[in-house]
Structures are given as structure tokens and as C-alpha cells.
Coordinates of C-alpha atoms and ligand atoms in Angstrom, one line a residue:
X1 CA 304.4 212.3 74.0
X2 CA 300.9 214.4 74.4
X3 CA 297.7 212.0 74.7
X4 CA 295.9 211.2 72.0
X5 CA 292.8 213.2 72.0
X6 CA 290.6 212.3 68.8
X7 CA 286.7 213.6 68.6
X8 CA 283.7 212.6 66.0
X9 CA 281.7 215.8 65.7
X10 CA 278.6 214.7 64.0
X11 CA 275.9 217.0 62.4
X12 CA 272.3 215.7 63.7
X13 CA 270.8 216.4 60.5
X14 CA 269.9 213.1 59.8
X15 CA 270.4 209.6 61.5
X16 CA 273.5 208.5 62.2
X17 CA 275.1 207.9 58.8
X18 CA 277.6 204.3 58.2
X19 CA 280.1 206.5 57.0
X20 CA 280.2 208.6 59.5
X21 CA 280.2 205.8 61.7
X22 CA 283.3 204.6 59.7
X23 CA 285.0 207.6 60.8
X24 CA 283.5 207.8 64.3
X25 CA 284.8 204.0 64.3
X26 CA 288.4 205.0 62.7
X27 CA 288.8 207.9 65.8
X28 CA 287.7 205.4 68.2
X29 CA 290.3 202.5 67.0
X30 CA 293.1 205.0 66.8
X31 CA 292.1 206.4 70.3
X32 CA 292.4 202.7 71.9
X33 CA 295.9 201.4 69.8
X34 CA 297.4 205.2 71.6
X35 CA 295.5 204.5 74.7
X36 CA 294.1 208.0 74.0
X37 CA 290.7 209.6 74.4
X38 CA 287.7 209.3 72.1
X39 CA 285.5 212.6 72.1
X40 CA 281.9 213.0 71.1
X41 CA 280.7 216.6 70.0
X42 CA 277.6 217.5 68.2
X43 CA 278.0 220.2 65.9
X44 CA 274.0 221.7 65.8
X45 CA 275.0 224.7 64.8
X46 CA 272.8 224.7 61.7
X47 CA 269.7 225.3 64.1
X48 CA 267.5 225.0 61.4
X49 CA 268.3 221.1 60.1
X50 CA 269.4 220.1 63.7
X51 CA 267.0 218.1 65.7
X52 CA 267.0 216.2 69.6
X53 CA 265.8 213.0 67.2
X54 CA 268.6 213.4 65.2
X55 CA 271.1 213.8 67.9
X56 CA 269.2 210.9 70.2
X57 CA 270.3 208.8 67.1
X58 CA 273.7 209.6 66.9
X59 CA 273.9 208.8 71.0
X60 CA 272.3 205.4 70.3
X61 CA 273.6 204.0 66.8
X62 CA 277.1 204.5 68.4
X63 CA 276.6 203.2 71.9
X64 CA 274.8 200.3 70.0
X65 CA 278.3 200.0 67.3
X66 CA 280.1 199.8 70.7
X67 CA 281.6 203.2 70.3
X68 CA 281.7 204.8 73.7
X69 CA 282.9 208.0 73.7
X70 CA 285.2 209.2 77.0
X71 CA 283.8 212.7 77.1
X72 CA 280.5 214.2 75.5
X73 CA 277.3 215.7 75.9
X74 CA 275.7 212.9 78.3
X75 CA 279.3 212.1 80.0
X76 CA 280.3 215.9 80.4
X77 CA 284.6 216.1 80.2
X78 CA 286.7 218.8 81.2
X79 CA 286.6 220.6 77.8
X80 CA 282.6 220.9 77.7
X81 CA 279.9 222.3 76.8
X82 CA 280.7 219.6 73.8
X83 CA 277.2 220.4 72.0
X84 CA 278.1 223.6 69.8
X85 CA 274.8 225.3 70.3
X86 CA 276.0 226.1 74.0
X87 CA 278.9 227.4 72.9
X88 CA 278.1 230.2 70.7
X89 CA 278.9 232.6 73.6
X90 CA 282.9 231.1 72.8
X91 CA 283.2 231.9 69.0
X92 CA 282.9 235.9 68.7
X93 CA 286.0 236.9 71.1
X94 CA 288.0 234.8 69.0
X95 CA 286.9 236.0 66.2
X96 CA 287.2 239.4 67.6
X97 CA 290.9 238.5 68.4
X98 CA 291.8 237.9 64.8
X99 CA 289.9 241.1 63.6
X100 CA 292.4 243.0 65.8
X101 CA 295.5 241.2 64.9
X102 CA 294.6 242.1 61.2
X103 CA 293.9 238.3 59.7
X104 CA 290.3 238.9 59.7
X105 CA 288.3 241.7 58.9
X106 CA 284.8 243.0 58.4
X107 CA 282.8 242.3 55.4
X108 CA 279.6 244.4 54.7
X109 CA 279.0 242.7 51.4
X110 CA 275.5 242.5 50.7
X111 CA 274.2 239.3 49.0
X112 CA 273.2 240.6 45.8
X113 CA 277.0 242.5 45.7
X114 CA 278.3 238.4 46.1
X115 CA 276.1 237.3 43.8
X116 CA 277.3 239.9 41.1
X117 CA 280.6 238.9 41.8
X118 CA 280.3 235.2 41.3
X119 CA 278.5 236.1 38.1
X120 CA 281.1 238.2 37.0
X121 CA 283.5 235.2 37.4
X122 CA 281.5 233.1 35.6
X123 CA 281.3 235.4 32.6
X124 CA 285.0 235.8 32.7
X125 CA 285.2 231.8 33.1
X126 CA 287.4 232.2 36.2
X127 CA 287.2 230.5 39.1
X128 CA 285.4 232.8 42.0
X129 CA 287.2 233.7 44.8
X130 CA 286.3 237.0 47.1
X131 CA 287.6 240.0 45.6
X132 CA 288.5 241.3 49.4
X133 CA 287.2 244.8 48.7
X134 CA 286.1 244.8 52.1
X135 CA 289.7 244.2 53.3
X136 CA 291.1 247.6 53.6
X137 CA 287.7 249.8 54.5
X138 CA 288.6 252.8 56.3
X139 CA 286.8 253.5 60.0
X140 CA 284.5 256.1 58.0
X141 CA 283.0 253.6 55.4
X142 CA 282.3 251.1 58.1
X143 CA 280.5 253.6 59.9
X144 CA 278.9 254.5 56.5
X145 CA 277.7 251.1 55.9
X146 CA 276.7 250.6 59.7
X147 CA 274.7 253.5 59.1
X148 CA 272.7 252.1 55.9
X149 CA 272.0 249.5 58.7
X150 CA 274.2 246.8 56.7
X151 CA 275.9 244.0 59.5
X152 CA 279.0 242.7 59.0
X153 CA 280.0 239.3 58.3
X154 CA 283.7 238.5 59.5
X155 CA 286.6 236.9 56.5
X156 CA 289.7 235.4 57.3
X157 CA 292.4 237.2 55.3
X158 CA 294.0 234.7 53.4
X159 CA 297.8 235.5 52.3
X160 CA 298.1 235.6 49.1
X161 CA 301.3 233.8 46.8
X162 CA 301.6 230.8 49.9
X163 CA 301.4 227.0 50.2
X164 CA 299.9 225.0 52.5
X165 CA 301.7 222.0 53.6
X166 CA 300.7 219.1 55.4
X167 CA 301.0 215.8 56.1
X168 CA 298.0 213.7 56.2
X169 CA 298.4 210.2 58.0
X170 CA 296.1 209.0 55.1
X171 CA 297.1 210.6 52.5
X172 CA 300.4 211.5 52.7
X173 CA 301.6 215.2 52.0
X174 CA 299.4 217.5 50.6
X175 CA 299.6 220.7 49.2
X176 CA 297.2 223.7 48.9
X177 CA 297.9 227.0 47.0
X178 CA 296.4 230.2 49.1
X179 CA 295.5 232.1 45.9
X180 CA 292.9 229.4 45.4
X181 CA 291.3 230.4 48.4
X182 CA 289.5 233.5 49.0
X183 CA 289.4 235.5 52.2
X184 CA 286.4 233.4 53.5
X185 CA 283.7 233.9 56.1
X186 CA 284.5 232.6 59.7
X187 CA 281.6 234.6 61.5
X188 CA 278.2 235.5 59.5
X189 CA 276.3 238.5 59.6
X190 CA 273.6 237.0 62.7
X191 CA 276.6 236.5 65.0
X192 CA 277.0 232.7 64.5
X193 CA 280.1 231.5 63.4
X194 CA 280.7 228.8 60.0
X195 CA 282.0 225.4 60.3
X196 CA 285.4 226.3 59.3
X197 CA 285.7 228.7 62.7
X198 CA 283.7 227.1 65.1
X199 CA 285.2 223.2 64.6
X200 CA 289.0 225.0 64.7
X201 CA 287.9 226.5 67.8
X202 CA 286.2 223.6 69.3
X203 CA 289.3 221.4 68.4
X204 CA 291.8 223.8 69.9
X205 CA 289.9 224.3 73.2
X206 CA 289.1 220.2 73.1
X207 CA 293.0 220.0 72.7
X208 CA 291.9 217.6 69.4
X209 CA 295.5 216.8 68.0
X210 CA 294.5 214.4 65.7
X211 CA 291.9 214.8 63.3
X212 CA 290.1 212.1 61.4
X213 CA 287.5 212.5 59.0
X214 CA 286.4 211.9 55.3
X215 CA 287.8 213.4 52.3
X216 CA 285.3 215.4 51.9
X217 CA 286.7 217.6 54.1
X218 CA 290.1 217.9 52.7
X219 CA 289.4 221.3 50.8
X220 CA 288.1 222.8 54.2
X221 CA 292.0 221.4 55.7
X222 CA 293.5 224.5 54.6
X223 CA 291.3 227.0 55.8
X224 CA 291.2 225.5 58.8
X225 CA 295.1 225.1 59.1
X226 CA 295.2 229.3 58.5
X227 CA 293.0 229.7 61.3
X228 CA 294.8 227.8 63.6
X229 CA 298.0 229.7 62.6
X230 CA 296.6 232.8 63.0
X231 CA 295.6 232.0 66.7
X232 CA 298.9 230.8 67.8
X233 CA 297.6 227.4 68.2
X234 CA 299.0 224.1 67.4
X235 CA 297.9 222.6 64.2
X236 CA 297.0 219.4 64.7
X237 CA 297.9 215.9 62.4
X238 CA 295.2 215.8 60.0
X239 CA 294.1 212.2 58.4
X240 CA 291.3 211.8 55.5
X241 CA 289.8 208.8 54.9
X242 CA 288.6 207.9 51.2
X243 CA 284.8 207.9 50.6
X244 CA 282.6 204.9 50.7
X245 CA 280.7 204.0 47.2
X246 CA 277.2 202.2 46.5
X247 CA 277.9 199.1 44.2
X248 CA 277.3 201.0 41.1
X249 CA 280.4 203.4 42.4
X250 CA 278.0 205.8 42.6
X251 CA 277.4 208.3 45.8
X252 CA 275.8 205.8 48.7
X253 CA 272.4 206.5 49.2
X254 CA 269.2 205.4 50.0
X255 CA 268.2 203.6 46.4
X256 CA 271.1 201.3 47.1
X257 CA 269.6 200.1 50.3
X258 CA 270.0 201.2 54.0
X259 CA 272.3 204.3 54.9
X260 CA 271.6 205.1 58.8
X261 CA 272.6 202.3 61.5
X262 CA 269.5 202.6 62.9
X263 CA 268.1 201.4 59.2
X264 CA 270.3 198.3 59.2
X265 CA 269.5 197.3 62.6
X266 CA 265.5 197.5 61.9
X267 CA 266.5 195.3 59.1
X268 CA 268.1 192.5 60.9
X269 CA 271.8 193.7 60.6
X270 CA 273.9 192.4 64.3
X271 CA 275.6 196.2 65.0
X272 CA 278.8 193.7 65.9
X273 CA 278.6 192.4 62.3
X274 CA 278.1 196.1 60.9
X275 CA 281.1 197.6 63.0
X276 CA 283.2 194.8 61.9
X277 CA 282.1 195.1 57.9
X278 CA 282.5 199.0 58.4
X279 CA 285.8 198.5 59.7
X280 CA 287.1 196.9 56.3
X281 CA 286.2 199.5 54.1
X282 CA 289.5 201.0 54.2
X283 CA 291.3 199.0 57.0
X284 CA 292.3 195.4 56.5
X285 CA 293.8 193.0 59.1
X286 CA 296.8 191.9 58.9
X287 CA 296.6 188.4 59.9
X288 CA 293.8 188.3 56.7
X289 CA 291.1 187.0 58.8
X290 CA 288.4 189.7 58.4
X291 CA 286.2 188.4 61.2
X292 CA 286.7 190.5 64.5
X293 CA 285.4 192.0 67.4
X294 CA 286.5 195.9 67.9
X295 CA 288.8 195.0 70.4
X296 CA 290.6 193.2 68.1
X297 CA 290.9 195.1 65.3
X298 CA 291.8 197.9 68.0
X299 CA 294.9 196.0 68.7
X300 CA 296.0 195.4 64.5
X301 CA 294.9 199.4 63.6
X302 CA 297.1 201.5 61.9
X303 CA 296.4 204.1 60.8
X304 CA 299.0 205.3 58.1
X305 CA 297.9 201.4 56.3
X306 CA 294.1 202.7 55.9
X307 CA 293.7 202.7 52.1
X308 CA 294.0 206.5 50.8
X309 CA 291.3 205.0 48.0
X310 CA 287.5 204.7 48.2
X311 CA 285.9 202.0 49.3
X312 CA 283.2 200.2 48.0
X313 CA 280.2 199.0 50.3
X314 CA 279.3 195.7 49.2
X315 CA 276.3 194.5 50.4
X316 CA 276.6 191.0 49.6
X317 CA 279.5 191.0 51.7
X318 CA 278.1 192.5 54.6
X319 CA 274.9 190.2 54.6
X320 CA 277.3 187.2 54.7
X321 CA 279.0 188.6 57.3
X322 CA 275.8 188.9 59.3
X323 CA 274.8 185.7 58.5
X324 CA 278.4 184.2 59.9
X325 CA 277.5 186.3 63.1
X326 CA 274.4 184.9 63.7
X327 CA 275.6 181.5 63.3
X328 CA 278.1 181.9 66.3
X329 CA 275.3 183.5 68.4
X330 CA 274.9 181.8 71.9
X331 CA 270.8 180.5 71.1
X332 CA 269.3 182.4 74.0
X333 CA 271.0 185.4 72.6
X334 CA 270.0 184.7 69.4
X335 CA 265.9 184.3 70.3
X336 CA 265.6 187.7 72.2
X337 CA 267.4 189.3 69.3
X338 CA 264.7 187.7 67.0
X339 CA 262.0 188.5 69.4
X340 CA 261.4 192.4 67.9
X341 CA 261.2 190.7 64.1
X342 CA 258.2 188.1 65.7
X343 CA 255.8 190.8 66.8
X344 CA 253.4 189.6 64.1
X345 CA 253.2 186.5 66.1
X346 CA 251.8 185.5 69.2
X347 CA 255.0 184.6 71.2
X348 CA 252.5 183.4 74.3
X349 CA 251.6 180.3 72.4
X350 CA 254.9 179.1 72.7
X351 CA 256.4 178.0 76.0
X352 CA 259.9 179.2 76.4
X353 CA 261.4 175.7 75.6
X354 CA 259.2 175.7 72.5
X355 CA 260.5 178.9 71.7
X356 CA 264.4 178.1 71.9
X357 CA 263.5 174.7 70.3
X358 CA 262.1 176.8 67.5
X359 CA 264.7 179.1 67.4
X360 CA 267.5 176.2 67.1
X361 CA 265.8 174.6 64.6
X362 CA 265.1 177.6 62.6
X363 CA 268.5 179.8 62.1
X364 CA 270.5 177.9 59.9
X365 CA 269.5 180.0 57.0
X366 CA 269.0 183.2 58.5
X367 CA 271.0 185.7 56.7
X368 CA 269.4 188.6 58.1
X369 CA 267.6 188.2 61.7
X370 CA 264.5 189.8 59.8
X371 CA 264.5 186.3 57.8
X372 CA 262.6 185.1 60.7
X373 CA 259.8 186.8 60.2
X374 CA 258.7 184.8 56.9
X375 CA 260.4 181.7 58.0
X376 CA 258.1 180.7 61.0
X377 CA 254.3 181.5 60.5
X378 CA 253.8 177.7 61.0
X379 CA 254.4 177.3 64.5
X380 CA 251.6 179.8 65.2
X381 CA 247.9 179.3 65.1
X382 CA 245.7 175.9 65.0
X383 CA 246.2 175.8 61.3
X384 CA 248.7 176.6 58.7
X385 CA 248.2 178.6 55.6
X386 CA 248.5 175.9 52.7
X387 CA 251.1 177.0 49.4
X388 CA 250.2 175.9 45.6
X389 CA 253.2 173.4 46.0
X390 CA 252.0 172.1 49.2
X391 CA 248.4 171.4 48.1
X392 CA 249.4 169.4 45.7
X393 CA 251.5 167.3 47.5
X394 CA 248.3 166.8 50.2
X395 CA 245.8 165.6 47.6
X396 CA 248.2 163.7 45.7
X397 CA 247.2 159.9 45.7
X398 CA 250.0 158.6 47.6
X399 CA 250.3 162.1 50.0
X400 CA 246.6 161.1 51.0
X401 CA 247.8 157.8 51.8
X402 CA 250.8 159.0 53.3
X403 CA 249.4 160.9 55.7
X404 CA 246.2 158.3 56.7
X405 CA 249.2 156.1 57.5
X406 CA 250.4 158.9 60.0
X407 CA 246.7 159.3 61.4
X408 CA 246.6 155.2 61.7
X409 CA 249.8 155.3 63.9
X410 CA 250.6 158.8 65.4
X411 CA 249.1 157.6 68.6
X412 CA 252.0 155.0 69.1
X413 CA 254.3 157.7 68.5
X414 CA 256.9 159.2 70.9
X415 CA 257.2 162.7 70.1
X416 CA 260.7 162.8 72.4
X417 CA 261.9 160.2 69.9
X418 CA 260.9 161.6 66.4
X419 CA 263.8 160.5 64.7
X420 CA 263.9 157.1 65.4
X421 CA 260.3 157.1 64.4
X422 CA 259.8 158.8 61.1
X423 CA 263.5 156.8 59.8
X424 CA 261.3 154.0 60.4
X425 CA 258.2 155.2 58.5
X426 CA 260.2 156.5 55.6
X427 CA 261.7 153.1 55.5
X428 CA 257.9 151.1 55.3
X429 CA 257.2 153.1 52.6
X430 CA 260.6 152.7 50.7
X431 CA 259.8 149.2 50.7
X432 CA 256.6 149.7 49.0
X433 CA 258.6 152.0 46.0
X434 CA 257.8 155.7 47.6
X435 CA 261.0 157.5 48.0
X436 CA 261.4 158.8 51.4
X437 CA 261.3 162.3 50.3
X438 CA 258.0 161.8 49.0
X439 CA 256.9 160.1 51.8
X440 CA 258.3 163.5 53.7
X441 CA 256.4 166.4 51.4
X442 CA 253.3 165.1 52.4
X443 CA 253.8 165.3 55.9
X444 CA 256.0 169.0 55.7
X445 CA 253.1 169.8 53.7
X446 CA 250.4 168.9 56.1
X447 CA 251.5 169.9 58.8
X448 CA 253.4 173.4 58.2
X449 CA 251.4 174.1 54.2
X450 CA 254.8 174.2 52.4
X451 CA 257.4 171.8 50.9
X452 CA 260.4 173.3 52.2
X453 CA 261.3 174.8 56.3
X454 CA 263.2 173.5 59.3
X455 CA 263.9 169.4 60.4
X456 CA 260.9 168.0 60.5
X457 CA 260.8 166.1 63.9
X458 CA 261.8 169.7 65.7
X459 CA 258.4 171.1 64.0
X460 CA 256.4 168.5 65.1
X461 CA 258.3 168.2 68.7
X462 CA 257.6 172.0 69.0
X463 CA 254.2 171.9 67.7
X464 CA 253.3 168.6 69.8
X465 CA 251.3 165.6 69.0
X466 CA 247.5 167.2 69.7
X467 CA 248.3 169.9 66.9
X468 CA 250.1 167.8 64.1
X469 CA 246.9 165.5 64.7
X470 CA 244.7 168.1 63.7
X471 CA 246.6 169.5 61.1
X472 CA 246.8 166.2 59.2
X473 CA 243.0 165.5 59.9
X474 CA 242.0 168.8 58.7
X475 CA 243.5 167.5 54.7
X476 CA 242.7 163.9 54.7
X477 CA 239.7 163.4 52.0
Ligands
LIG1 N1 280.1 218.4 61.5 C1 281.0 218.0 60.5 C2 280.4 216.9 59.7 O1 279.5 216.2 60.2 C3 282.3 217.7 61.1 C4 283.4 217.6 60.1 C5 284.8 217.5 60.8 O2 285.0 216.3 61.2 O3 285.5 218.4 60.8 O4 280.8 216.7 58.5

């Protein structure tokens, strides 16, 4: 059998989007179950919305999602340029090719004589497609229309009264009808090709034979598969993956929350815990145990059992997830991941032991590694900014006697032994009818300004006895 050669060709018209990660993701797994290849190609054509920001994006949200690709623009391959803009030299000859083997032809349609067209359609309630009066124009009425200085566009001259046949590895068979189609344009008037031309030639000189992709592309399949015909070239197995839906089952966009990768991962999303949530919309293991590392899910990928159906990206879902990732972290991992959601903070006042200390004591709840941010202000500065709830706690009658019972014996006390130390001190005041947690809110709330936060002994073992001294001085009346 042929290697599998599978490609993601990206538009960097925008930040790497998570479904086109799904698909990127989808080629990639399918590329590594075959032990094929995994091709990268930007498809900048559209000069005008492309942009180096765009495309530095793309590079980085999948080499972050662990999606290396084995040829590309930074790698180079065999089968390069693989960035369509340097390739616009390739398209005409081709094109040119199918002019003189009489499946395409020149079109000197104006836009206005389209336009009247669709309109015409539209009036007659009948669904447009191009009448083809350019299809049979004699040699003098192209030089007639050269001469009014109109440039032709090139059409692909779609047979009428035919079916298209194919059999997507998604989707099963599909069938298109050719007099749905109109003779469509494969090179435009300036000399640059459309997508329909330029990603069949692309494939076919990549040697792409199987192309995976979202559903949105299933009415360009057709097209596509005439081109291919027309050149003598292999058509390639085709598989389109359902859409992925907001909550609502609406479109995903950016009023359901973040769409690029690069959005997720400023908001505290692990890219592992992404490309493993990604991977289950549409794919689901078959041992049922959803959590997995690519590798893994490389090894149980199949891709005629991807679900031919939209799926729905659940947020919830994917938060837990992230939370279960961070969980598993290894700690030291875990604090220079936190480290870019801390900048508000002055890390320096912290040694590093402090730090992990802070870190171990702190990520229990973290759902998000952005949680951080709101969950620590405590261990920084000399004092801490004091809540409503906390307040009240700290001029409470027995929270000030609480806490001039601390000041009375904090100097006896071994910060290396916390725990020992405050049972016992929640236990003296049991006896006198103060329930421990009480006995507890006064000190949280002295010494960090809220009621709820991490285990108490690791704040004050991170914070150390000079500064949980002061703290608690600074509120006793
Ligand atoms: N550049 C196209 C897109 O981003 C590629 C489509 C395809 O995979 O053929 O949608």
C-alpha cells in the first residue's frame, strides 16, 4: 500500500481556530495509526486577510497541541514550497492544460453581466448556476472582448446530466448531481487561482491521498473531484468531519467563550488537556476512559468510527478536564506553568521553597491555572487586604481574644511543626466552648483578610513567624 500522506492547510486569517485544530489533530492521529506523514501547508492565498501573525499562530498553537508536522514551511519536505503564496508561479500551466484539453475555458464575464444573471435567477426563483455562455466563444469574440480590454477569468466545464460518487471515510457514500454545479472559476481574472484549483493542485503535487477536513467543505468535494479527473490524477479518499457547536447549538464563536488555542492557553487551559478534550468531539475511546495523551489515542484512532454528527463543545467538560490535568501535574511543573498568571505579584519575595510550598498548598481547587491569580494575593506584601466577612471575624469579641491568645504564645511556637501546634490551640479553646472553627476564622482572617484559602499551617509556614506576627498585631484593639 502507498504511504499515508495527510496535510492541514490552514488559512492564517485569524488565530489558530479549535476546530481547525480538531481536524489538524484528526490528520495527525490518522497519520501516526498508518505510520504515514502529517503535512503542514498555509494556504495565504487570500493576500489581503493573510497575515505573518496569523501564520506565526498557527506554527505555535500546534507545536504547543503537540502536533508536529513532518514537512512544512519551517521543516521544508520534498513537495515544497508548502506556503501557497510561493507557488503561484505553479497554478496557471495547469490551468492552461485544462483550457487546451477543453474542460476549462475562458470566461470574459464582467461583474455586472454575473450579477444580472444571479438576479435573473432569483426572479425566476431558480437556483443560480453559470449560464456557460462563455463556453463556446469563437477565437474572434475573444479577441473582441480582449480588445474592449476585458481579462478573462478561467471555468471548469462541468458535464452536465452526471453523478459524483464517493465514498467518504466519515460519511459514508455520497452523491452529488453535476447539473447542480455550474462551470465554476478555477483561475480569476488577476491571474491567481480559487481554492477549489489551487488546494487540488497542491494535493496532487503533495501526493495528499487522504483528505480530512470539516463538513463544510463537502459541497466544494465535487468540484474538486472534477478537477482531479480532468488532470489524470488520482482522486484521493476524502473524509468530513461534522461541525463543532457552542452549547446553545449554535455556530461557535467568540460570545460563547474562547475560540483560538492561543485564547485558551492565556486563559489557563493545559494545551495536553485541550488536545485531549478536542479529540472527543467526534472520536471516543474505546476502552471508555476519555483521559489520554495523543499517543494514546493515536494507538485506539479510527477513523471510519469518528461520529458523522456534530459535536457539541462543552465547556464544563473541558474545564473539568483541565482541572483533572492539573491535579496530576508533577509540582515543579505545575509552579512554572502558574508563573505567567502571577505577574501581578512580586515572585522575588518568595524563596523558591516558599514558592513550591505555596504552590502545593494552593492547587487543589484550581480549575483553570488562571485561578491562581485571585487565589494567592495573601502571601505577597507586609499586609493583607481585609474582606467584609473577615473583619468581622477580627473584631468579634472572642476573634480578638482569639488572636491575643496567639500574640501571648506564637513565640513558643515551632513553625516546622504547625500542626501539632494549632490541634493543640484549637483544642484549649474547645474546652472553654469555642468550636475549633471559630477559633480558626479569626486567625485565617488575620493573617490572610479572608475566611476561606489554603491549610492554614502551610500559609503561615510560607509566610513565616515575623510576618503572621505583624499581621495579627496590626488587628488586635
Ligand atoms: N484553507 C482551507 C481552510 O482553511 C483548507 C480547506 C481544505 O482542507 O481543503 O478551510
Amino acid at each position: 500500500m502507498e504511504d499515508i500522506r495527510v496535510r492541514i492547510a490552514p488559512s492564517p486569517s485569524g488565530n489558530l481556530h479549535v476546530g481547525t485544530a480538531r481536524t489538524a489533530l484528526f490528520n495527525y492521529l490518522f497519520a501516526k495509526k498508518n505510520n504515514g506523514k502529517f503535512v503542514l501547508r498555509i494556504e495565504d492565498t487570500d493576500l489581503e486577510r493573510s497575515n505573518e501573525a496569523y501564520t506565526q499562530n498557527i506554527f505555535d498553537s500546534l507545536k504547543a497541541l503537540g502536533l508536529n508536522w513532518d514537512e512544512g514551511p519551517d521543516v521544508g519536505g520534498n513537495y515544497g514550497p508548502y506556503k501557497q503564496s510561493e507557488r503561484f508561479d505553479i497554478y496557471p500551466k495547469y490551468a492552461q492544460m485544462l483550457v487546451e484539453k477543453g474542460y476549462a475555458y475562458e470566461c470574459f464575464c464582467t461583474q455586472e453581466e454575473l450579477e444580472a444573471e444571479k438576479e435573473e435567477s432569483m426572479r425566476n426563483k431558480t437556483a443560480h448556476v453559470y449560464s456557460g455562455r462563455c463556453r463556446n466563444l469563437t477565437e474572434e469574440q475573444k479577441a473582441q472582448f480582449r480588445a474592449e480590454g476585458r481579462k478573462p477569468s478561467i471555468r471548469f466545464h462541468v458535464p452536465k446530466g452526471k453523478e459524483i460518487v464517493f465514498n467518504d471515510m466519515v460519511k459514508g457514500e455520497l452523491k452529488f448531481k453535476t447539473d447542480l454545479i455550474g462551470d465554476f472559476v478555477i483561475m480569476k481574472s488577476n491571474g491567481t487561482p480559487t481554492y477549489n484549483f489551487a488546494v487540488v493542485i497542491d494535493d496532487m503535487l503533495m501526493k495528499i491521498n487522504h483528505i480530512i477536513r470539516g463538513e463544510d467543505h463537502i459541497s466544494n468535494t465535487p468540484k474538486q473531484i472534477l478537477i482531479y479527473e480532468a488532470l489524470g490524477a488520482e482522486v484521493p479518499t476524502f473524509g468530513h468531519l461534522g461541525m463543532i457547536l457552542a452549547p446553545d447549538r449554535s455556530k461557535l464563536s467568540k460570545r460563547h467563550g474562547a475560540t483560538a488555542v492561543s485564547e485558551f492557553v492565556e486563559k489557563g487551559y493545559l494545551t495536553e488537556a485541550l488536545v485531549n478534550f478536542v479529540a472527543l468531539l467526534g472520536w471516543s475511546p474505546s476502552d471508555g476512559n476519555e483521559i489520554k495523551t495523543v499517543d494514546e489515542i493515536a494507538q485506539d484512532f479510527r477513523i471510519h468510527e469518528v461520529s458523522s454528527s456534530n459535536s457539541v463543545f462543552e465547556y464544563d467538560k473541558l474545564n473539568w478536564m483541565n482541572g483533572q490535568y492539573i491535579k496530576k501535574l508533577d509540582l515543579k511543573v505545575l509552579a512554572e506553568k502558574l508563573k505567567p498568571y502571577l505577574t501581578k505579584y512580586d515572585l522575588n519575595e518568595l524563596t523558591e521553597e516558599q514558592y513550591l510550598k505555596m504552590v502545593e498548598i494552593t492547587r487543589e481547587p484550581l480549575t483553570l491555572l488562571s485561578d491562581i491569580t485571585d487565589d494567592v494575593p495573601y502571601f505577597f506584601g507586609e499586609y493583607p487586604e481585609i474582606d467584609d466577612e473577615a473583619r468581622a471575624h477580627i473584631d468579634s469579641e472572642i476573634g480578638q481574644m482569639v488572636l491575643k491568645d496567639v500574640m501571648s504564645k506564637i513565640d513558643g511556637w515551632d513553625f516546622n511543626n504547625l500542626h501539632q501546634i494549632l490541634e493543640d490551640f484549637r483544642t484549649y479553646f474547645k474546652e472553654q466552648g469555642i468550636k475549633a472553627k471559630i477559633t480558626m476564622w479569626a486567625v485565617r482572617a488575620a493573617v490572610t483578610g479572608r475566611t476561606r484559602g489554603a491549610d492554614m499551617c502551610g500559609i503561615m509556614e510560607v509566610l513565616g513567624k515575623d510576618k503572621v506576627k505583624k499581621r495579627i498585631q496590626a488587628v488586635i484593639k
